[in-house]
Coordinates of C-alpha atoms and ligand atoms in Angstrom, one line a residue:
M1 CA -7.4 10.5 6.4
D2 CA -9.8 12.9 8.1
C3 CA -9.4 15.2 10.8
G4 CA -10.9 12.8 13.4
E5 CA -8.7 9.9 12.8
E6 CA -5.7 12.5 13.1
G7 CA -7.0 13.7 16.3
D8 CA -7.2 9.8 17.7
M9 CA -4.2 9.3 16.4
K10 CA -2.7 11.9 18.8
I11 CA -4.7 10.7 21.6
Q12 CA -3.3 7.2 21.4
L13 CA -0.1 8.2 21.1
K14 CA 0.2 10.4 23.9
E15 CA -1.8 7.9 26.0
Y16 CA 0.4 4.8 26.3
L17 CA 3.9 5.6 27.4
V18 CA 6.3 3.2 28.7
R19 CA 7.0 3.2 32.3
S20 CA 10.9 3.8 32.5
E21 CA 11.5 2.6 36.1
R22 CA 9.9 -0.9 35.8
F23 CA 11.5 -1.3 32.1
L24 CA 15.0 -0.3 33.5
A25 CA 14.6 -2.6 36.5
S26 CA 13.9 -5.4 34.2
V27 CA 17.0 -4.5 32.2
R28 CA 19.1 -4.7 35.4
D29 CA 17.2 -8.1 36.7
L30 CA 17.8 -9.8 33.4
A31 CA 21.6 -8.6 33.3
S32 CA 22.2 -10.4 36.7
I33 CA 21.8 -13.5 35.1
G34 CA 25.1 -14.8 33.8
A35 CA 26.6 -11.2 34.8
T36 CA 30.6 -11.1 34.7
A37 CA 32.9 -9.1 37.4
G38 CA 33.7 -6.7 34.6
G39 CA 30.0 -5.4 34.7
G40 CA 29.1 -7.4 31.4
V41 CA 27.1 -10.8 30.7
H42 CA 28.1 -14.1 29.8
R43 CA 25.4 -16.2 28.7
L44 CA 25.9 -18.6 25.8
A45 CA 22.9 -20.1 23.9
L46 CA 21.5 -22.6 25.9
S47 CA 23.9 -22.5 28.4
P48 CA 22.7 -23.0 32.4
D49 CA 22.5 -19.1 32.4
D50 CA 20.7 -18.7 29.3
I51 CA 18.4 -21.1 30.3
R52 CA 17.5 -19.2 33.5
A53 CA 17.4 -16.0 31.5
R54 CA 14.6 -17.9 29.3
K55 CA 12.9 -18.9 32.6
Q56 CA 12.7 -15.5 33.7
M57 CA 11.2 -14.4 30.6
V58 CA 8.5 -16.8 30.4
E59 CA 7.6 -15.8 33.9
W60 CA 7.5 -12.4 33.0
M61 CA 5.7 -12.7 30.0
E62 CA 2.9 -14.8 31.7
E63 CA 2.5 -11.9 34.4
A64 CA 2.1 -9.8 31.2
G65 CA -1.1 -11.7 30.4
L66 CA 1.2 -13.3 27.5
T67 CA 0.5 -16.9 26.2
V68 CA 3.9 -18.6 25.6
S69 CA 4.8 -20.9 23.2
V70 CA 7.9 -22.6 22.1
D71 CA 8.8 -24.0 18.8
D72 CA 11.2 -26.6 17.5
M73 CA 14.3 -24.3 17.8
G74 CA 13.4 -23.1 21.1
N75 CA 12.2 -19.9 20.0
L76 CA 9.9 -18.4 22.7
Y77 CA 6.7 -16.7 21.7
G78 CA 4.5 -14.5 24.2
L79 CA 1.4 -14.2 22.1
R80 CA -1.7 -11.5 22.9
P81 CA -4.7 -12.1 20.8
G82 CA -5.9 -9.2 18.8
R83 CA -9.5 -8.6 17.7
N84 CA -9.3 -10.3 14.5
P85 CA -7.3 -13.4 13.9
G86 CA -4.4 -13.8 11.7
P87 CA -0.6 -13.6 11.8
P88 CA 0.7 -11.5 14.6
I89 CA 2.7 -8.0 14.6
L90 CA 6.1 -9.7 16.0
F91 CA 8.7 -7.8 17.9
G92 CA 11.9 -9.0 19.9
S93 CA 15.2 -10.0 19.7
H94 CA 17.5 -12.6 21.6
V95 CA 18.6 -13.1 25.2
D96 CA 22.0 -15.2 24.5
T97 CA 25.3 -13.3 24.4
V98 CA 28.7 -13.4 23.1
P99 CA 31.4 -14.9 25.5
F100 CA 32.0 -11.7 28.0
G101 CA 29.5 -9.8 26.3
G102 CA 27.5 -6.9 27.3
R103 CA 24.1 -6.3 29.0
F104 CA 22.1 -4.8 26.1
D105 CA 22.7 -6.6 23.1
G106 CA 19.4 -8.7 22.3
A107 CA 18.2 -8.5 25.8
Y108 CA 17.4 -4.8 25.5
G109 CA 14.9 -5.3 22.2
V110 CA 13.4 -8.4 24.0
L111 CA 12.8 -6.0 27.5
A112 CA 11.6 -3.2 25.6
G113 CA 9.1 -5.8 23.6
L114 CA 8.1 -7.0 26.9
E115 CA 7.5 -3.1 28.3
V116 CA 5.3 -3.0 25.2
M117 CA 3.3 -5.6 26.4
R118 CA 3.2 -4.5 30.0
V119 CA 1.9 -1.6 29.1
L120 CA -1.0 -2.8 26.7
H121 CA -2.1 -5.2 29.4
E122 CA -2.4 -2.9 32.2
H123 CA -4.2 -0.4 30.0
G124 CA -6.4 -3.2 28.8
V125 CA -5.6 -2.1 25.5
E126 CA -7.2 -4.7 22.5
T127 CA -5.2 -4.4 19.3
E128 CA -6.8 -5.2 15.9
H129 CA -4.2 -7.9 15.1
P130 CA -2.4 -10.4 17.4
L131 CA 1.0 -9.3 19.0
G132 CA 4.0 -11.4 19.5
L133 CA 7.1 -11.0 21.4
A134 CA 9.9 -13.3 20.0
I135 CA 12.9 -14.4 21.7
F136 CA 15.0 -16.2 19.0
T137 CA 17.5 -18.8 20.0
N138 CA 21.4 -18.3 19.3
E139 CA 21.3 -15.1 17.4
E140 CA 24.9 -15.0 18.2
G141 CA 26.4 -17.9 16.8
A142 CA 28.9 -17.9 19.5
R143 CA 28.6 -21.2 20.7
F144 CA 27.0 -22.9 17.8
Q145 CA 27.7 -21.7 14.2
P146 CA 25.9 -19.9 12.3
A147 CA 24.5 -17.2 13.9
M148 CA 20.9 -16.3 14.1
M149 CA 20.1 -20.1 13.9
G150 CA 16.7 -19.9 15.6
S151 CA 15.2 -17.4 13.2
S152 CA 16.6 -18.8 9.8
V153 CA 14.7 -22.1 10.9
A154 CA 11.6 -20.3 12.0
V155 CA 11.1 -18.9 8.5
G156 CA 12.0 -22.1 7.0
K157 CA 15.3 -20.7 5.3
W158 CA 17.3 -23.5 6.9
P159 CA 16.3 -27.2 7.8
V160 CA 15.7 -27.9 11.4
E161 CA 17.8 -31.2 10.8
E162 CA 20.6 -29.4 10.1
A163 CA 20.5 -27.2 12.9
Y164 CA 20.2 -30.0 15.3
A165 CA 23.4 -31.5 13.9
V166 CA 25.5 -28.6 14.4
R167 CA 28.0 -29.3 17.4
D168 CA 29.8 -26.9 19.8
Q169 CA 33.4 -27.0 20.7
E170 CA 32.9 -29.6 23.5
G171 CA 31.1 -31.8 20.8
I172 CA 27.5 -31.5 22.2
A173 CA 25.0 -31.2 19.4
F174 CA 22.7 -28.2 18.9
G175 CA 19.7 -30.8 19.4
D176 CA 20.5 -32.5 22.4
A177 CA 21.4 -29.1 24.0
L178 CA 17.8 -28.0 23.3
Q179 CA 16.3 -31.0 24.3
A180 CA 18.3 -31.0 27.5
S181 CA 17.3 -27.3 28.3
G182 CA 13.6 -28.4 28.3
F183 CA 12.9 -25.8 25.7
L184 CA 12.4 -28.1 22.7
G185 CA 8.9 -27.1 21.5
E186 CA 6.8 -28.1 18.9
R187 CA 7.4 -27.3 15.1
R188 CA 3.5 -26.1 14.6
N189 CA 4.5 -23.4 16.9
R190 CA 7.0 -21.7 14.7
I191 CA 5.6 -17.9 13.4
S192 CA 6.8 -18.4 10.0
R193 CA 5.1 -15.5 8.7
P194 CA 4.2 -12.8 11.0
L195 CA 2.3 -9.9 9.5
C196 CA 5.0 -8.0 10.2
Y197 CA 8.5 -7.5 12.3
V198 CA 10.4 -5.0 14.4
E199 CA 13.2 -5.0 16.0
L200 CA 14.6 -2.6 18.5
H201 CA 18.6 -3.0 19.3
I202 CA 21.5 -1.0 20.4
E203 CA 23.7 0.5 17.4
Q204 CA 26.7 -1.4 18.3
G205 CA 28.6 1.3 16.5
P206 CA 29.5 5.0 17.0
V207 CA 27.4 7.0 14.4
L208 CA 24.4 7.9 16.7
E209 CA 26.9 9.1 19.2
A210 CA 29.1 11.0 16.8
A211 CA 26.0 12.6 15.1
G212 CA 24.3 13.4 18.5
K213 CA 21.2 11.6 17.3
T214 CA 18.9 9.5 19.9
I215 CA 17.2 6.8 17.5
G216 CA 18.8 5.4 14.2
I217 CA 16.0 4.5 11.9
V218 CA 17.8 1.3 9.9
Q219 CA 17.7 1.2 6.1
G220 CA 18.9 -2.1 6.0
I221 CA 21.6 -4.4 6.7
V222 CA 24.8 -4.3 4.7
A223 CA 25.5 -6.7 2.0
Q224 CA 28.4 -9.2 3.3
S225 CA 31.0 -11.2 1.5
W226 CA 33.2 -13.8 3.5
H227 CA 36.1 -15.7 1.9
E228 CA 38.9 -17.9 3.0
V229 CA 41.9 -17.5 0.5
V230 CA 44.4 -20.4 0.8
L231 CA 47.9 -19.7 -0.9
E232 CA 50.6 -22.2 -1.0
G233 CA 54.2 -22.1 -2.3
E234 CA 57.3 -23.7 -0.9
A235 CA 58.7 -24.2 2.4
N236 CA 62.5 -24.0 2.4
H237 CA 65.3 -22.7 4.4
A238 CA 65.4 -19.0 5.7
G239 CA 68.9 -18.8 5.7
T240 CA 69.9 -20.3 2.3
T241 CA 67.3 -19.5 0.1
P242 CA 67.8 -16.4 -2.1
P243 CA 64.9 -14.0 -2.7
S244 CA 64.6 -15.0 -6.4
R245 CA 64.3 -18.8 -5.5
R246 CA 61.5 -18.4 -3.1
R247 CA 58.0 -18.8 -3.3
D248 CA 56.7 -17.4 -0.1
P249 CA 52.7 -17.3 0.2
L250 CA 52.7 -15.4 3.0
V251 CA 54.5 -12.4 1.5
A252 CA 52.0 -12.7 -0.9
A253 CA 49.0 -13.1 1.5
A254 CA 50.6 -9.6 3.2
R255 CA 50.4 -8.0 0.1
W256 CA 46.8 -9.3 -0.5
I257 CA 45.7 -8.0 3.0
A258 CA 47.1 -4.6 2.3
Y259 CA 45.9 -4.3 -0.9
V260 CA 42.1 -4.8 0.3
H261 CA 42.5 -2.5 2.9
E262 CA 43.6 0.1 0.8
M263 CA 40.7 -0.6 -1.7
A264 CA 38.4 0.0 1.6
E265 CA 40.4 3.2 2.7
S266 CA 39.9 4.5 -0.6
S267 CA 36.2 4.0 -0.7
E268 CA 35.4 6.7 1.7
G269 CA 33.4 4.2 4.1
A270 CA 31.3 2.8 1.4
L271 CA 33.4 -0.4 1.6
L272 CA 34.8 -2.2 5.1
V273 CA 37.2 -5.0 5.2
T274 CA 38.6 -7.2 7.8
C275 CA 41.2 -9.8 7.7
G276 CA 40.4 -11.8 11.0
R277 CA 42.2 -15.0 10.6
I278 CA 45.4 -15.9 9.5
A279 CA 47.5 -19.1 10.1
A280 CA 51.2 -20.1 8.2
E281 CA 52.2 -23.6 7.9
P282 CA 54.7 -25.0 9.2
G283 CA 54.7 -21.8 11.3
A284 CA 58.4 -22.0 12.2
V285 CA 60.7 -18.9 12.9
N286 CA 63.4 -20.1 10.4
V287 CA 61.3 -21.9 7.6
I288 CA 59.6 -19.8 4.9
P289 CA 56.1 -20.9 5.2
R290 CA 54.2 -23.5 2.7
K291 CA 51.1 -22.6 3.4
V292 CA 49.0 -19.5 4.4
A293 CA 44.9 -19.1 4.7
F294 CA 43.4 -16.2 5.6
T295 CA 39.8 -14.6 5.8
V296 CA 38.4 -11.6 4.3
D297 CA 35.2 -10.1 5.3
L298 CA 33.9 -7.4 2.7
R299 CA 30.9 -5.4 3.7
S300 CA 28.7 -2.5 1.9
A301 CA 25.6 -1.1 2.0
D302 CA 25.8 -1.2 -2.1
E303 CA 25.4 -4.4 -3.0
V304 CA 26.7 -3.7 -6.5
R305 CA 30.2 -2.1 -5.1
L306 CA 30.8 -5.4 -3.0
R307 CA 30.4 -7.6 -6.2
K308 CA 32.7 -5.1 -7.9
A309 CA 34.9 -5.0 -5.1
E310 CA 35.3 -8.9 -5.0
E311 CA 36.1 -8.9 -8.3
Q312 CA 38.7 -6.4 -8.3
M313 CA 40.3 -7.9 -5.5
F314 CA 40.4 -11.5 -7.0
A315 CA 41.9 -10.1 -10.5
W316 CA 44.6 -8.4 -8.3
G317 CA 45.0 -11.6 -6.3
D318 CA 45.4 -13.6 -9.6
D319 CA 48.2 -11.6 -10.8
L320 CA 49.9 -11.4 -7.6
C321 CA 49.9 -15.2 -7.2
R322 CA 51.1 -15.8 -10.6
R323 CA 54.2 -13.3 -9.8
A324 CA 54.9 -14.8 -6.8
G325 CA 54.7 -18.1 -8.1
V326 CA 52.2 -19.5 -5.5
E327 CA 49.0 -21.2 -5.8
K328 CA 45.7 -20.0 -4.9
A329 CA 42.4 -21.7 -3.7
V330 CA 39.3 -19.4 -2.7
R331 CA 36.4 -20.8 -0.9
R332 CA 33.4 -18.4 -0.2
L333 CA 32.2 -18.9 3.5
H334 CA 29.2 -16.7 3.3
W335 CA 27.4 -14.2 1.4
A336 CA 24.3 -12.0 2.4
P337 CA 22.7 -9.7 0.1
Y338 CA 21.8 -6.2 1.1
T339 CA 18.6 -6.2 3.4
P340 CA 16.5 -3.3 2.7
F341 CA 13.8 -2.6 5.6
A342 CA 10.2 -1.6 4.6
S343 CA 9.7 2.1 4.0
G344 CA 6.5 1.8 5.7
I345 CA 8.0 0.8 9.1
R346 CA 11.0 3.5 8.8
E347 CA 8.0 6.2 8.0
L348 CA 6.2 5.1 11.4
I349 CA 9.6 5.4 13.5
R350 CA 10.3 8.4 11.9
E351 CA 6.6 9.6 12.7
S352 CA 7.1 8.7 16.6
C353 CA 10.4 10.6 16.7
L354 CA 8.9 13.5 15.3
R355 CA 5.9 13.2 17.4
R356 CA 8.1 12.7 20.7
G357 CA 10.7 15.3 19.6
Y358 CA 13.6 12.6 19.6
T359 CA 16.2 13.3 17.2
F360 CA 17.1 10.6 14.6
L361 CA 19.2 9.4 11.7
E362 CA 18.4 7.1 9.0
M363 CA 21.5 4.7 8.8
P364 CA 22.5 1.2 7.5
S365 CA 23.3 -1.7 10.1
G366 CA 26.7 -3.1 9.6
A367 CA 26.0 -6.1 11.8
G368 CA 23.7 -8.8 11.0
H369 CA 20.4 -9.5 13.1
D370 CA 17.4 -11.7 13.2
A371 CA 15.7 -9.2 11.4
Q372 CA 17.4 -10.0 8.2
H373 CA 15.7 -13.3 8.1
L374 CA 12.4 -12.0 8.8
A375 CA 12.8 -9.4 6.1
G376 CA 12.3 -12.4 3.7
V377 CA 9.1 -13.1 4.8
C378 CA 7.4 -9.9 6.2
E379 CA 7.4 -6.0 6.3
T380 CA 10.3 -5.6 8.6
G381 CA 12.2 -2.8 10.1
M382 CA 14.7 -1.9 12.8
I383 CA 15.2 0.6 15.5
F384 CA 18.5 1.7 16.9
V385 CA 19.8 3.6 20.1
P386 CA 23.1 4.8 20.7
S387 CA 26.0 2.6 21.9
R388 CA 28.6 4.7 24.1
E389 CA 32.2 4.8 22.1
G390 CA 30.2 2.4 19.8
K391 CA 31.3 -0.5 22.0
S392 CA 29.6 -3.8 21.6
H393 CA 30.2 -7.8 22.3
C394 CA 32.3 -6.5 25.3
E395 CA 31.6 -6.0 29.2
E396 CA 32.0 -2.2 28.3
E397 CA 28.8 -2.1 26.2
F398 CA 26.6 0.8 27.4
S399 CA 23.6 2.6 26.5
A400 CA 22.4 5.4 28.8
D401 CA 19.0 4.9 30.6
G402 CA 17.1 7.7 28.7
D403 CA 18.1 6.5 25.5
L404 CA 17.0 3.0 26.2
V405 CA 13.6 4.5 27.5
K406 CA 13.2 6.8 24.4
G407 CA 13.8 3.8 22.1
A408 CA 11.4 1.4 24.0
Q409 CA 8.8 4.0 23.5
V410 CA 9.6 4.2 19.7
L411 CA 8.8 0.8 19.6
L412 CA 5.5 0.9 21.3
D413 CA 4.5 3.8 19.0
T414 CA 5.5 1.7 15.8
V415 CA 3.7 -1.6 16.6
L416 CA 0.6 0.4 17.7
G417 CA 1.2 2.4 14.5
L418 CA 1.4 -0.6 12.4
D419 CA -1.7 -2.4 14.3
R420 CA -3.4 1.1 13.1
T421 CA -2.5 0.7 9.5
R422 CA -2.0 -2.5 8.9
Ligands
ZN1 ZN1 22.0 -8.8 19.1

C-alpha cells in the first residue's frame, strides 16, 4: 500500500462518524415497542409487538434510502446499491426478544446497522459493493424452537418447510404466524451468500466490563453439546426399602450432575456446564423415583476438549449406572462445532479500535448468534460492547450510551473497511 492510499483511508475513517443523538434516540424508540414496566422489552417473534417493531424498521430503512425486501422466512433486508453489482456486505441482527428480555439484545446491532446506512445516505456515499442491513426472524427461539431459525433457513442449512411446521406452545404453526404477520416474502429474496457478514451485539456476559475494555473482537462462537440423560431404576417405598435394595435414579443423577460440574470447575474456565432441566417420576415425597431425566449443556472454545469432556462424562456415567443398578439412555439434543470468525474481519475491527483509541479485547462468544450460520457461507465477524454486570435476557440488561456509540462507530469503520478491501 502506498502513502497516498494510506492517507485516503485516514480521511475516510475520520469523515464518517455515527451521529450519537440520532442513534440513541432510535434505540430508545424501538425499545418503547413492547416495553415492560421493569424497563425491559417483551417482543416475542411474530407477536403483535414484534410486527410493530418490524414495521418501524421498514419505515426507518426506507427513510434512509434503502430498498426493503422480505424473504420466505420473514427476514428483512434493507439494501443499498454499490458501484459494482454482486453480493452485498451484510450486517444486522434481530429485533425479537426473549420473554421480559432487555432493550439491547439484537435491537442494538440492527439499529447500529441502520445508523451506518443513515450516515452513508446523508453523505451520499457510493460504496464499491452493495450493502445490506439484515433483520433475522426468530433469533431467540423463545416462541418457536430452534433459535436462529431465520438465518439458518436463509443460508440453506435448514429446509423452510420444517421451519413452517414448527408450533409454539399454543399450537400456532410458524408458517401460519408468518403469513398472518404480513411479513411472508419471496424465497428469491433470500441473501444466501453475502460477500461478508458483520454482527454487532452486546456481550451478554461480564468479561469486557471486568477487563475494563470497550470493544470485544469476537474470535468465534464456542462449541456446544447438549444431551438429555434418562436414568431408570425402580420405584419403591421410602420407608421400607433398605439402601442395599434401592435402585434410585435420582441419587445417580445427583452424582452425575455433581461430577460434570467438578469437571468444569477443574477446567479453569475452559469448559462450562449447565444442567438446566430435571424431572423425576412419579415425583412423590414418599416414593423412590422410578425415572429421572435431566439435561447437560457443555460448552468450550476448544472443540477437542469438548469431545473429550463428553467421553469422560459418559465413561464415568456408565460406571456410575452399573454401580447404582440403573439403566441409562442418552439422547443428543444439539451439537454445534466451534465457529471461528474471519481473521480479516477481526483485523479490521482491531484497526478501527486503534485508530479511534478504543480499548479492546479478543474473546470468544459463549452465546449463539445468527453470525454462526452466516459463518458457514461467507467471511463473518462479530463485535461486542460491554453488558453491565454481564446481565442479559432480563429486564436489567444495560449497556452505557458511550459504549453503544463506540460499537456503532466500529461497525461503520469495519463495513467501510470491508468495502475498500474486498
Ligand atoms: Zn441476540
